[in-house]
Amino acid sequence: MAMRTRLTWQQDKCLQNYFGGKRFCLLYKASVQKFSHQNLLCTCENQGPTMIVVYSEKCVIGMYLKEGFQGKDVSITIFALQETGFSLCAKGPYSPYLLFHKRKTNDFSILLDKKAVIVSSAICKMLQLTARNNVIPIQECEAFRCEELLDERKTRGIAVLHSNLLQALRDYKPYGDLVQQTRVLLLGPIGAGKSSFVNSVKSVFKGSITHQILVGCDEDGISDKYRTYSIKAKDDSDPLPFILCDSLGLGENAGLHTDDVWHILKGHTPDRYQFDSMKPITSNHPNYTHDPLLKDRIHCVVFVFDINSFEIHSSELVAKIKKIRRDLIKHGILHLALLTHVDSLDLITKEDMTDIYNYSPVKSKLEAFHGVFGFALSDILVVSNYVSEWQLDPVKDMLILSALKEILYTANEFLEDLPLNK
Amino acid sequence: MKVTARLTWIEEKILEKLLGNASLTLLYQSSAHKNCVSEMTQKYSLQGSTMTVFHLEEDVVVGVFILENFPRLVSEKPCTCAWFSLKRNNSSGISALFLNTKVIVDSEELIIFSLDGLSLSVTPLRGFTLALNDTVMNGLELNLGHGFLPVECEIFRVDGIKKKPSFIKKMVTAKQHGGKLLSALRAYKPYKDLVSEVRILLVGPVGSGKSSFFNSVKSAFQGHLTRQAIVGSDESSITKQYRVYSIKDGKSRETLPFMLCDSMGLEEGEEAGLCIDDIPHILQGCVPDRYQFNPCEPMKPKHSPHAASPPLKDRIHCVAFVLDINSVNTLSDKMVAKLKKIRKDVVDCGIGYVALLTNVEEYDEVLDDSFANMTETVTSLSQVQNVQKWLNIPIANILMVSNYASERRLEPMKDILVFAALRQMLRAADDALESYQDLPLEDTGNLAPS
């Protein structure tokens, strides 16, 4: 029999949030270790904060012991999860061992061998439970150790991964030294988070939050010029070997003109060129680069989307983007997708962001994106840009740095794939 | 009070990954709970698979994974065990060893016996000493004396693992075996050096995984995920050009002696997808790298039919029919007919051929636990029978892989399948080269090795 909790994902999240960011480690399950309170106590003693959950036909009732089973009186919070919602009441201090015996003085008793809980009328009322003769039969009982979601042990691990990533990026060199800096183009709908991503990357390397590039919300997009950004790491005098190129957002009728995309890709468009939605750049423009070299061309394209709105874009915009992608494929230009605002997903916590690609709602979003645009799942990255924070956060940094690493490694694949005469 | 594992978060992740993406939950910690064997075993005998970790001095961690339930007090039972050791200052170095052992629990001692004698004994009451025997010490590359003091003992429950001893053995020995296959492939040389690189052509329906297979092969050789070939899903083939890819070895940086040739996907319709009449041109080596396919019209070769045909080195030496295992049984008659026609062209040119089934879900079940042969469950699959029937390919040449298209990191088992498939392709190519050599000179004509 498997040691898997009966709590649904939603119920687990609800309890996680209520008890202040806790993770629940299943220690005891009655159907596997037998319905006996000795077995429960045996596994749960001295485990720190503990939670016991019983499942009846219609609801889930639980007890949260902040100080766990330690051989002294502790305060207990009793709660119930029902279709109507979450309700709780506090009790104590109690000796937790008494909970497993039937006593007149007990408000709440768990009788495992009888597969029932006895709940006093007062508690029934507070939790809105229905019980016949104060007895509720139960089908299962589970006990959990409660741990901090993002405790010191984990933060230490994250710090190590963070510095490894930063080092990997510092060691990055364009493939074969074919160019000094690889050029990455950010394309995407208006407001997707392209300029915010550039700000975020700059912030991570600088070591503090910077808002050099103007961002905001406007129907027509904030960035109106083509900008190419070089980034310096904190203590270095030389810029890092990549350039992020920010463009006007794509819109159905407004926004970046499709022909402008090609001029940018081939390397004709100069830095600070002012876009015109109606007219693409022409070779008459004063700073138009007539014979672009490999270093002027784009080596990797990143399609940036807001994770919350890619599913509701108009079909015209979707068709426009798919056409651009088909043309990129035709010309052998490698590209990835970057979904922003992942931290705004419902119920997501910082800890979920440390293993973001295994988090169910993110997996569903990736599948949905694959369904709309046809990108391979491993070509879709997620990130959370720095928008209103005052300080850097290692978890966010990691997502930003790993996305950047994938992007730069992909640019290297493009350089490696070039025919030798180019 | 708080119970936090002494095993670091990163070490936990390494162990979880080694056990095939399992998850560990701390149950017992000697410093927080009572230091005695009866305590340890009584609680944990009904928890399922466990991992017992000993933190030793000198920053070494030794772990024993037991697949079956932890034995109860005063009992003795055979268990499937896997041993691990991690060295703290070498964060990526983990050694693993698989042993079938017997675990004995006594009132004072926890003893784990392997077939050649005592492997590990823990006697908590006598100051918690630990004794490991030589087999284990050598297998785990440990350089410790005999009998040392663990600083801490922790027991974790392992969830999400397949409860099969063969699976455990495969997971634990995968990396090692993959390394052996990789070395053998690095040492490969085409038959009698007739050509410097062997050319393997990938053909198959749209979306079957040809370009992904190239990415997977390159990833496995380079030691990290790569995406040189563009992949994805669309109404028609993503690959529109003929590409001849060579791969550099991640370690030696030398070009490996084989090239994978990627083609446009086959479609059912007549003027869609790869044109069937382009195949003979590809097989003979007339199609240049980066040729843009035209679904409506095959290429017009530069050489006139009476001129010399391209040299042996430009021809295809082995063809792999790439099929998605999930759609093999529902291939339309038209598609099967196209595949049969291609096979006929391949046979007429004397070229070797294999079938490559992709998107295999339970990819850890394809090979047996010593990675030597395919398991019977897999060889008796209806898809395999169908491919054998349609294309007359012997079962040994019907290969299975799971490409990297949704993963974000390498998996040793996937690499093993990729290497094994490539090895069979190279063998088929060698067989074809040998046949070329055996042809009387008049027939080889312009098949100069060059």
CSV table of N, CA and C in Angstrom, one decimal, chain A residues 3 23 25-28 32-34 39 42-43 45-49 67 70 145 147-148 151-154 156-158 160-161 164 175 322 325-326 328-330 332-336 354-355 357-358 366 370 373-382 398 406-407 409-410 413 416-420, chain B residues 1-13 24-29 32-34 39 42-44 46-48 72 91 156-157 159 163 214-215 218 222 224-241 243 245-248 253 290 292 404-409:
chain,number,residue,atom,x,y,z
A,3,MET,N,2.2,5.0,0.6
A,3,MET,CA,2.1,6.1,1.6
A,3,MET,C,1.8,7.4,0.8
A,23,ARG,N,5.1,22.9,4.9
A,23,ARG,CA,5.1,21.7,4.0
A,23,ARG,C,4.8,20.5,4.9
A,25,CYS,N,4.9,16.5,5.7
A,25,CYS,CA,5.6,15.3,5.4
A,25,CYS,C,4.8,14.1,6.0
A,26,LEU,N,4.3,13.2,5.2
A,26,LEU,CA,3.5,12.2,5.7
A,26,LEU,C,4.3,11.2,6.5
A,27,LEU,N,3.9,11.0,7.8
A,27,LEU,CA,4.7,10.1,8.6
A,27,LEU,C,3.9,8.8,8.9
A,28,TYR,N,2.6,9.0,9.1
A,28,TYR,CA,1.7,7.8,9.5
A,28,TYR,C,0.5,7.8,8.7
A,32,VAL,N,-2.1,1.9,6.3
A,32,VAL,CA,-0.9,1.1,6.0
A,32,VAL,C,-0.2,0.6,7.3
A,33,GLN,N,-0.2,1.5,8.3
A,33,GLN,CA,0.5,1.1,9.6
A,33,GLN,C,-0.5,0.7,10.6
A,34,LYS,N,-1.7,0.4,10.2
A,34,LYS,CA,-2.8,-0.1,11.1
A,34,LYS,C,-3.3,1.0,12.0
A,39,ASN,N,0.9,3.1,17.3
A,39,ASN,CA,1.7,3.3,16.1
A,39,ASN,C,1.9,4.7,15.7
A,42,CYS,N,4.2,6.4,18.0
A,42,CYS,CA,5.5,5.9,17.8
A,42,CYS,C,6.2,6.7,16.6
A,43,THR,N,5.5,6.9,15.6
A,43,THR,CA,6.1,7.6,14.4
A,43,THR,C,6.1,9.1,14.6
A,45,GLU,N,6.3,11.0,17.5
A,45,GLU,CA,6.8,11.6,18.7
A,45,GLU,C,8.1,12.4,18.3
A,46,ASN,N,8.2,13.5,19.0
A,46,ASN,CA,9.5,14.3,18.8
A,46,ASN,C,9.8,14.6,17.3
A,47,GLN,N,8.8,15.0,16.6
A,47,GLN,CA,9.0,15.3,15.2
A,47,GLN,C,8.8,16.8,15.0
A,48,GLY,N,8.7,17.6,16.1
A,48,GLY,CA,8.4,19.0,15.9
A,48,GLY,C,6.9,19.2,15.6
A,49,PRO,N,6.6,20.3,15.0
A,49,PRO,CA,5.1,20.6,14.7
A,49,PRO,C,4.5,19.5,13.9
A,67,GLU,N,3.6,22.5,18.8
A,67,GLU,CA,4.8,22.0,19.4
A,67,GLU,C,4.9,20.5,19.3
A,70,GLN,N,5.5,16.1,22.6
A,70,GLN,CA,6.8,16.2,23.3
A,70,GLN,C,6.7,15.8,24.8
A,145,ARG,N,4.5,15.6,9.7
A,145,ARG,CA,5.4,16.6,10.3
A,145,ARG,C,5.3,17.8,9.5
A,147,GLU,N,6.9,21.2,8.2
A,147,GLU,CA,8.2,21.9,8.1
A,147,GLU,C,8.0,23.2,7.4
A,148,GLU,N,8.9,24.1,7.7
A,148,GLU,CA,8.9,25.4,7.0
A,148,GLU,C,9.1,25.2,5.5
A,151,ASP,N,13.0,26.6,4.4
A,151,ASP,CA,13.8,26.8,5.7
A,151,ASP,C,15.2,27.0,5.3
A,152,GLU,N,16.0,27.1,6.4
A,152,GLU,CA,17.4,27.5,6.2
A,152,GLU,C,18.2,26.4,5.4
A,153,ARG,N,17.8,25.2,5.6
A,153,ARG,CA,18.5,24.1,4.9
A,153,ARG,C,18.3,24.3,3.4
A,154,LYS,N,17.1,24.6,3.0
A,154,LYS,CA,16.8,24.8,1.6
A,154,LYS,C,17.5,26.1,1.0
A,156,ARG,N,20.1,27.4,2.0
A,156,ARG,CA,21.6,27.2,1.8
A,156,ARG,C,21.8,26.5,0.5
A,157,GLY,N,21.0,25.5,0.2
A,157,GLY,CA,21.1,24.7,-1.1
A,157,GLY,C,20.9,25.6,-2.3
A,158,ILE,N,19.9,26.5,-2.2
A,158,ILE,CA,19.6,27.4,-3.3
A,158,ILE,C,20.7,28.3,-3.5
A,160,VAL,N,23.9,27.8,-3.1
A,160,VAL,CA,24.9,27.0,-3.8
A,160,VAL,C,24.6,27.0,-5.3
A,161,LEU,N,23.3,26.6,-5.6
A,161,LEU,CA,22.9,26.5,-7.0
A,161,LEU,C,23.0,27.8,-7.7
A,164,ASN,N,26.6,28.6,-8.6
A,164,ASN,CA,27.0,27.8,-9.7
A,164,ASN,C,26.5,28.3,-11.0
A,175,TYR,N,30.0,30.5,-29.3
A,175,TYR,CA,30.6,29.3,-29.9
A,175,TYR,C,31.7,29.6,-30.9
A,322,LYS,N,2.5,32.9,-35.3
A,322,LYS,CA,2.8,31.6,-35.8
A,322,LYS,C,3.5,31.8,-37.2
A,325,ARG,N,7.1,32.6,-36.6
A,325,ARG,CA,7.8,31.4,-36.2
A,325,ARG,C,8.1,30.5,-37.4
A,326,ARG,N,7.1,30.3,-38.3
A,326,ARG,CA,7.3,29.5,-39.5
A,326,ARG,C,8.5,30.0,-40.3
A,328,LEU,N,11.0,31.8,-39.2
A,328,LEU,CA,12.2,31.6,-38.5
A,328,LEU,C,12.7,30.2,-38.7
A,329,ILE,N,11.7,29.2,-38.7
A,329,ILE,CA,12.1,27.8,-38.9
A,329,ILE,C,12.7,27.7,-40.3
A,330,LYS,N,12.0,28.4,-41.3
A,330,LYS,CA,12.5,28.2,-42.7
A,330,LYS,C,13.9,28.7,-42.8
A,332,GLY,N,16.1,28.7,-40.4
A,332,GLY,CA,17.0,28.0,-39.5
A,332,GLY,C,17.4,28.8,-38.3
A,333,ILE,N,16.5,29.8,-37.9
A,333,ILE,CA,16.9,30.6,-36.7
A,333,ILE,C,16.2,29.9,-35.5
A,334,LEU,N,17.1,29.6,-34.5
A,334,LEU,CA,16.6,28.9,-33.3
A,334,LEU,C,15.9,29.9,-32.4
A,335,HIS,N,14.9,29.4,-31.7
A,335,HIS,CA,14.0,30.2,-30.9
A,335,HIS,C,13.5,29.5,-29.7
A,336,LEU,N,13.2,30.2,-28.7
A,336,LEU,CA,12.6,29.7,-27.5
A,336,LEU,C,11.4,30.5,-27.1
A,354,THR,N,11.0,26.9,-6.6
A,354,THR,CA,12.3,26.3,-6.6
A,354,THR,C,12.3,25.0,-7.5
A,355,ASP,N,11.1,24.5,-7.8
A,355,ASP,CA,11.1,23.3,-8.6
A,355,ASP,C,10.0,23.5,-9.6
A,357,TYR,N,9.3,23.6,-12.8
A,357,TYR,CA,8.8,22.9,-14.0
A,357,TYR,C,8.0,21.6,-13.5
A,358,ASN,N,8.1,21.3,-12.2
A,358,ASN,CA,7.3,20.1,-11.7
A,358,ASN,C,6.0,20.6,-11.1
A,366,LEU,N,2.3,25.0,-19.7
A,366,LEU,CA,3.3,24.6,-20.7
A,366,LEU,C,2.6,23.8,-21.8
A,370,HIS,N,2.1,24.7,-25.7
A,370,HIS,CA,2.5,23.8,-26.7
A,370,HIS,C,1.3,23.6,-27.7
A,373,PHE,N,0.9,27.1,-29.8
A,373,PHE,CA,2.0,27.5,-30.7
A,373,PHE,C,2.9,26.4,-31.2
A,374,GLY,N,2.8,25.2,-30.7
A,374,GLY,CA,3.6,24.1,-31.2
A,374,GLY,C,5.0,24.0,-30.8
A,375,PHE,N,5.4,24.8,-29.8
A,375,PHE,CA,6.8,24.7,-29.3
A,375,PHE,C,7.0,23.4,-28.6
A,376,ALA,N,8.2,22.8,-28.7
A,376,ALA,CA,8.5,21.6,-27.8
A,376,ALA,C,8.5,22.1,-26.4
A,377,LEU,N,8.1,21.2,-25.5
A,377,LEU,CA,8.0,21.5,-24.1
A,377,LEU,C,9.3,22.0,-23.5
A,378,SER,N,10.4,21.4,-23.9
A,378,SER,CA,11.7,21.8,-23.3
A,378,SER,C,12.2,23.1,-23.9
A,379,ASP,N,11.4,23.7,-24.9
A,379,ASP,CA,11.8,25.0,-25.5
A,379,ASP,C,11.0,26.1,-24.8
A,380,ILE,N,10.2,25.8,-23.8
A,380,ILE,CA,9.4,26.8,-23.1
A,380,ILE,C,10.0,27.1,-21.8
A,381,LEU,N,10.4,28.3,-21.5
A,381,LEU,CA,11.0,28.7,-20.2
A,381,LEU,C,10.0,29.5,-19.4
A,382,VAL,N,10.1,29.5,-18.1
A,382,VAL,CA,9.2,30.4,-17.3
A,382,VAL,C,10.1,31.2,-16.4
A,398,MET,N,17.4,32.7,-9.7
A,398,MET,CA,17.7,31.4,-10.3
A,398,MET,C,16.9,31.2,-11.5
A,406,GLU,N,19.8,28.9,-20.8
A,406,GLU,CA,19.3,28.2,-21.9
A,406,GLU,C,19.3,29.0,-23.2
A,407,ILE,N,19.0,30.3,-23.1
A,407,ILE,CA,18.9,31.2,-24.3
A,407,ILE,C,20.3,31.3,-24.9
A,409,TYR,N,22.9,29.2,-24.5
A,409,TYR,CA,23.4,28.0,-25.1
A,409,TYR,C,22.7,27.7,-26.4
A,410,THR,N,21.4,28.1,-26.5
A,410,THR,CA,20.8,27.9,-27.8
A,410,THR,C,21.4,28.8,-28.9
A,413,GLU,N,24.2,27.0,-30.2
A,413,GLU,CA,23.8,26.0,-31.2
A,413,GLU,C,23.6,26.5,-32.6
A,416,GLU,N,26.9,27.2,-34.1
A,416,GLU,CA,27.6,26.0,-34.4
A,416,GLU,C,27.0,25.4,-35.7
A,417,ASP,N,25.7,25.7,-35.9
A,417,ASP,CA,25.0,25.1,-37.1
A,417,ASP,C,25.2,25.9,-38.4
A,418,LEU,N,25.8,27.1,-38.3
A,418,LEU,CA,26.0,27.9,-39.5
A,418,LEU,C,26.8,27.2,-40.5
A,419,PRO,N,26.5,27.4,-41.8
A,419,PRO,CA,27.3,26.8,-42.8
A,419,PRO,C,28.7,27.5,-42.8
A,420,LEU,N,29.7,26.7,-43.1
A,420,LEU,CA,31.1,27.2,-42.8
A,420,LEU,C,31.5,28.4,-43.6
B,1,MET,N,10.9,22.7,19.1
B,1,MET,CA,11.9,21.9,18.5
B,1,MET,C,11.6,21.7,17.0
B,2,LYS,N,12.6,21.5,16.3
B,2,LYS,CA,12.4,21.3,14.8
B,2,LYS,C,13.2,20.1,14.4
B,3,VAL,N,12.7,19.3,13.5
B,3,VAL,CA,13.5,18.2,13.0
B,3,VAL,C,13.9,18.5,11.6
B,4,THR,N,15.1,18.8,11.4
B,4,THR,CA,15.6,19.1,10.0
B,4,THR,C,16.7,18.1,9.6
B,5,ALA,N,16.6,17.6,8.4
B,5,ALA,CA,17.6,16.6,8.0
B,5,ALA,C,19.0,17.2,7.9
B,6,ARG,N,19.9,16.3,8.3
B,6,ARG,CA,21.3,16.7,8.2
B,6,ARG,C,21.8,16.6,6.8
B,7,LEU,N,21.2,15.7,6.1
B,7,LEU,CA,21.5,15.5,4.6
B,7,LEU,C,21.1,16.9,4.0
B,8,THR,N,22.1,17.5,3.2
B,8,THR,CA,21.7,18.8,2.6
B,8,THR,C,20.7,18.6,1.6
B,9,TRP,N,20.1,19.7,1.2
B,9,TRP,CA,19.0,19.8,0.2
B,9,TRP,C,19.5,19.3,-1.1
B,10,ILE,N,20.7,19.7,-1.4
B,10,ILE,CA,21.3,19.3,-2.7
B,10,ILE,C,21.6,17.8,-2.7
B,11,GLU,N,22.1,17.3,-1.6
B,11,GLU,CA,22.4,15.8,-1.6
B,11,GLU,C,21.1,15.0,-1.7
B,12,GLU,N,20.0,15.6,-1.1
B,12,GLU,CA,18.7,14.9,-1.1
B,12,GLU,C,18.2,14.8,-2.6
B,13,LYS,N,18.4,15.9,-3.3
B,13,LYS,CA,18.0,16.0,-4.7
B,13,LYS,C,18.8,15.0,-5.5
B,24,LEU,N,12.1,11.8,-1.0
B,24,LEU,CA,12.5,11.3,0.3
B,24,LEU,C,11.8,12.1,1.4
B,25,THR,N,11.3,11.4,2.4
B,25,THR,CA,10.7,12.0,3.6
B,25,THR,C,11.4,11.5,4.8
B,26,LEU,N,12.0,12.4,5.6
B,26,LEU,CA,12.7,12.1,6.8
B,26,LEU,C,11.8,11.5,7.9
B,27,LEU,N,12.1,10.3,8.4
B,27,LEU,CA,11.3,9.6,9.4
B,27,LEU,C,12.0,9.6,10.7
B,28,TYR,N,13.3,9.3,10.7
B,28,TYR,CA,14.0,9.1,12.0
B,28,TYR,C,15.4,9.8,11.9
B,29,GLN,N,15.8,10.4,13.0
B,29,GLN,CA,17.1,11.1,13.1
B,29,GLN,C,17.7,10.7,14.4
B,32,ALA,N,17.7,13.4,17.2
B,32,ALA,CA,16.4,13.9,17.7
B,32,ALA,C,15.6,12.8,18.4
B,33,HIS,N,15.8,11.6,17.9
B,33,HIS,CA,15.0,10.5,18.5
B,33,HIS,C,16.0,9.5,19.2
B,34,LYS,N,15.4,8.5,19.8
B,34,LYS,CA,16.3,7.7,20.6
B,34,LYS,C,17.2,6.8,19.8
B,39,GLU,N,14.0,1.0,18.4
B,39,GLU,CA,13.3,2.2,18.1
B,39,GLU,C,13.3,2.5,16.6
B,42,GLN,N,11.2,-0.6,14.8
B,42,GLN,CA,9.8,-0.8,15.1
B,42,GLN,C,9.0,0.2,14.4
B,43,LYS,N,9.4,1.4,14.4
B,43,LYS,CA,8.6,2.5,13.7
B,43,LYS,C,8.5,2.3,12.2
B,44,TYR,N,9.6,1.8,11.6
B,44,TYR,CA,9.7,2.0,10.2
B,44,TYR,C,9.5,0.7,9.4
B,46,LEU,N,6.8,-0.6,8.5
B,46,LEU,CA,5.6,-0.7,7.6
B,46,LEU,C,5.6,0.5,6.7
B,47,GLN,N,6.7,1.2,6.5
B,47,GLN,CA,6.7,2.4,5.7
B,47,GLN,C,7.0,2.2,4.2
B,48,GLY,N,7.3,1.0,3.9
B,48,GLY,CA,7.7,0.8,2.4
B,48,GLY,C,9.2,0.9,2.3
B,72,ARG,N,11.4,-6.3,10.7
B,72,ARG,CA,11.0,-6.1,12.1
B,72,ARG,C,12.1,-6.6,13.1
B,91,SER,N,30.8,17.7,-4.8
B,91,SER,CA,29.3,17.7,-4.8
B,91,SER,C,28.7,16.9,-5.9
B,156,PHE,N,15.0,7.7,5.8
B,156,PHE,CA,14.0,8.4,5.0
B,156,PHE,C,13.1,7.4,4.3
B,157,ARG,N,11.9,7.7,4.2
B,157,ARG,CA,11.0,6.9,3.4
B,157,ARG,C,11.2,7.3,2.0
B,159,ASP,N,9.4,7.5,-1.7
B,159,ASP,CA,8.1,7.4,-2.4
B,159,ASP,C,8.3,7.6,-3.9
B,163,LYS,N,8.5,-0.5,-7.6
B,163,LYS,CA,8.8,-1.6,-6.6
B,163,LYS,C,9.3,-2.8,-7.3
B,214,PHE,N,18.2,13.2,-33.5
B,214,PHE,CA,19.5,13.8,-33.7
B,214,PHE,C,19.8,14.7,-32.4
B,215,ASN,N,18.9,15.5,-31.9
B,215,ASN,CA,19.2,16.3,-30.7
B,215,ASN,C,19.5,15.4,-29.6
B,218,LYS,N,23.1,14.0,-30.0
B,218,LYS,CA,24.1,15.0,-29.7
B,218,LYS,C,24.1,15.3,-28.2
B,222,GLN,N,27.4,15.0,-25.8
B,222,GLN,CA,28.0,16.3,-25.3
B,222,GLN,C,27.8,16.4,-23.8
B,224,HIS,N,25.1,17.4,-22.1
B,224,HIS,CA,24.1,18.3,-21.7
B,224,HIS,C,23.1,18.5,-22.9
B,225,LEU,N,21.9,19.0,-22.5
B,225,LEU,CA,20.9,19.0,-23.5
B,225,LEU,C,21.2,20.0,-24.6
B,226,THR,N,20.9,19.6,-25.8
B,226,THR,CA,21.2,20.6,-27.0
B,226,THR,C,19.9,20.6,-27.8
B,227,ARG,N,19.8,21.7,-28.6
B,227,ARG,CA,18.7,21.8,-29.5
B,227,ARG,C,19.1,22.3,-30.8
B,228,GLN,N,20.1,21.7,-31.5
B,228,GLN,CA,20.5,22.3,-32.7
B,228,GLN,C,19.5,22.2,-33.8
B,229,ALA,N,18.7,21.0,-33.9
B,229,ALA,CA,17.7,20.9,-34.9
B,229,ALA,C,16.4,21.4,-34.3
B,230,ILE,N,15.7,22.2,-35.1
B,230,ILE,CA,14.5,22.8,-34.6
B,230,ILE,C,13.4,21.7,-34.6
B,231,VAL,N,12.7,21.6,-33.5
B,231,VAL,CA,11.6,20.6,-33.3
B,231,VAL,C,10.4,21.3,-32.8
B,232,GLY,N,9.3,20.6,-32.8
B,232,GLY,CA,8.0,21.2,-32.4
B,232,GLY,C,6.9,20.5,-33.1
B,233,SER,N,5.7,21.0,-33.0
B,233,SER,CA,4.6,20.4,-33.7
B,233,SER,C,3.9,21.4,-34.5
B,234,ASP,N,3.5,21.0,-35.7
B,234,ASP,CA,2.8,21.9,-36.6
B,234,ASP,C,2.0,21.0,-37.6
B,235,GLU,N,1.2,21.6,-38.4
B,235,GLU,CA,0.4,20.8,-39.3
B,235,GLU,C,1.3,20.0,-40.3
B,236,SER,N,2.3,20.6,-40.7
B,236,SER,CA,3.2,19.9,-41.6
B,236,SER,C,4.6,19.8,-41.0
B,237,SER,N,5.5,19.3,-41.8
B,237,SER,CA,6.9,19.0,-41.2
B,237,SER,C,7.6,20.3,-40.8
B,238,ILE,N,8.2,20.3,-39.6
B,238,ILE,CA,9.0,21.4,-39.2
B,238,ILE,C,10.3,21.4,-40.0
B,239,THR,N,10.9,20.2,-40.2
B,239,THR,CA,12.1,20.1,-41.0
B,239,THR,C,11.7,20.2,-42.5
B,240,LYS,N,12.3,21.3,-43.1
B,240,LYS,CA,12.0,21.4,-44.5
B,240,LYS,C,13.2,21.3,-45.4
B,241,GLN,N,14.4,21.2,-44.7
B,241,GLN,CA,15.6,21.0,-45.5
B,241,GLN,C,16.2,19.6,-45.2
B,243,ARG,N,19.3,17.8,-44.0
B,243,ARG,CA,20.5,18.3,-43.2
B,243,ARG,C,21.4,17.1,-42.9
B,245,TYR,N,24.1,16.2,-40.4
B,245,TYR,CA,24.7,16.7,-39.1
B,245,TYR,C,25.8,15.8,-38.7
B,246,SER,N,26.9,16.5,-38.3
B,246,SER,CA,28.0,15.7,-37.7
B,246,SER,C,28.0,16.1,-36.2
B,247,ILE,N,28.6,15.2,-35.4
B,247,ILE,CA,28.6,15.5,-33.9
B,247,ILE,C,30.0,15.5,-33.4
B,248,LYS,N,30.3,16.4,-32.6
B,248,LYS,CA,31.6,16.4,-31.9
B,248,LYS,C,31.5,15.8,-30.6
B,253,ARG,N,36.4,16.5,-28.2
B,253,ARG,CA,36.1,17.6,-29.2
B,253,ARG,C,36.4,17.2,-30.6
B,290,ARG,N,21.5,21.0,-46.7
B,290,ARG,CA,20.7,22.2,-46.7
B,290,ARG,C,19.8,22.3,-48.0
B,292,GLN,N,16.6,22.5,-50.0
B,292,GLN,CA,15.2,22.8,-49.5
B,292,GLN,C,14.3,21.8,-50.3
B,404,TYR,N,14.6,13.3,-26.1
B,404,TYR,CA,14.6,14.5,-25.2
B,404,TYR,C,13.8,15.6,-25.9
B,405,ALA,N,12.5,15.7,-25.6
B,405,ALA,CA,11.8,16.8,-26.2
B,405,ALA,C,11.0,17.6,-25.1
B,406,SER,N,10.9,17.0,-23.9
B,406,SER,CA,10.2,17.7,-22.9
B,406,SER,C,11.0,17.6,-21.6
B,407,GLU,N,12.2,17.1,-21.7
B,407,GLU,CA,13.0,17.1,-20.5
B,407,GLU,C,13.9,18.3,-20.4
B,408,ARG,N,14.3,18.6,-19.2
B,408,ARG,CA,15.3,19.7,-19.0
B,408,ARG,C,16.6,19.2,-18.5
B,409,ARG,N,16.8,17.9,-18.4
B,409,ARG,CA,18.1,17.5,-18.0
B,409,ARG,C,18.3,16.0,-18.5
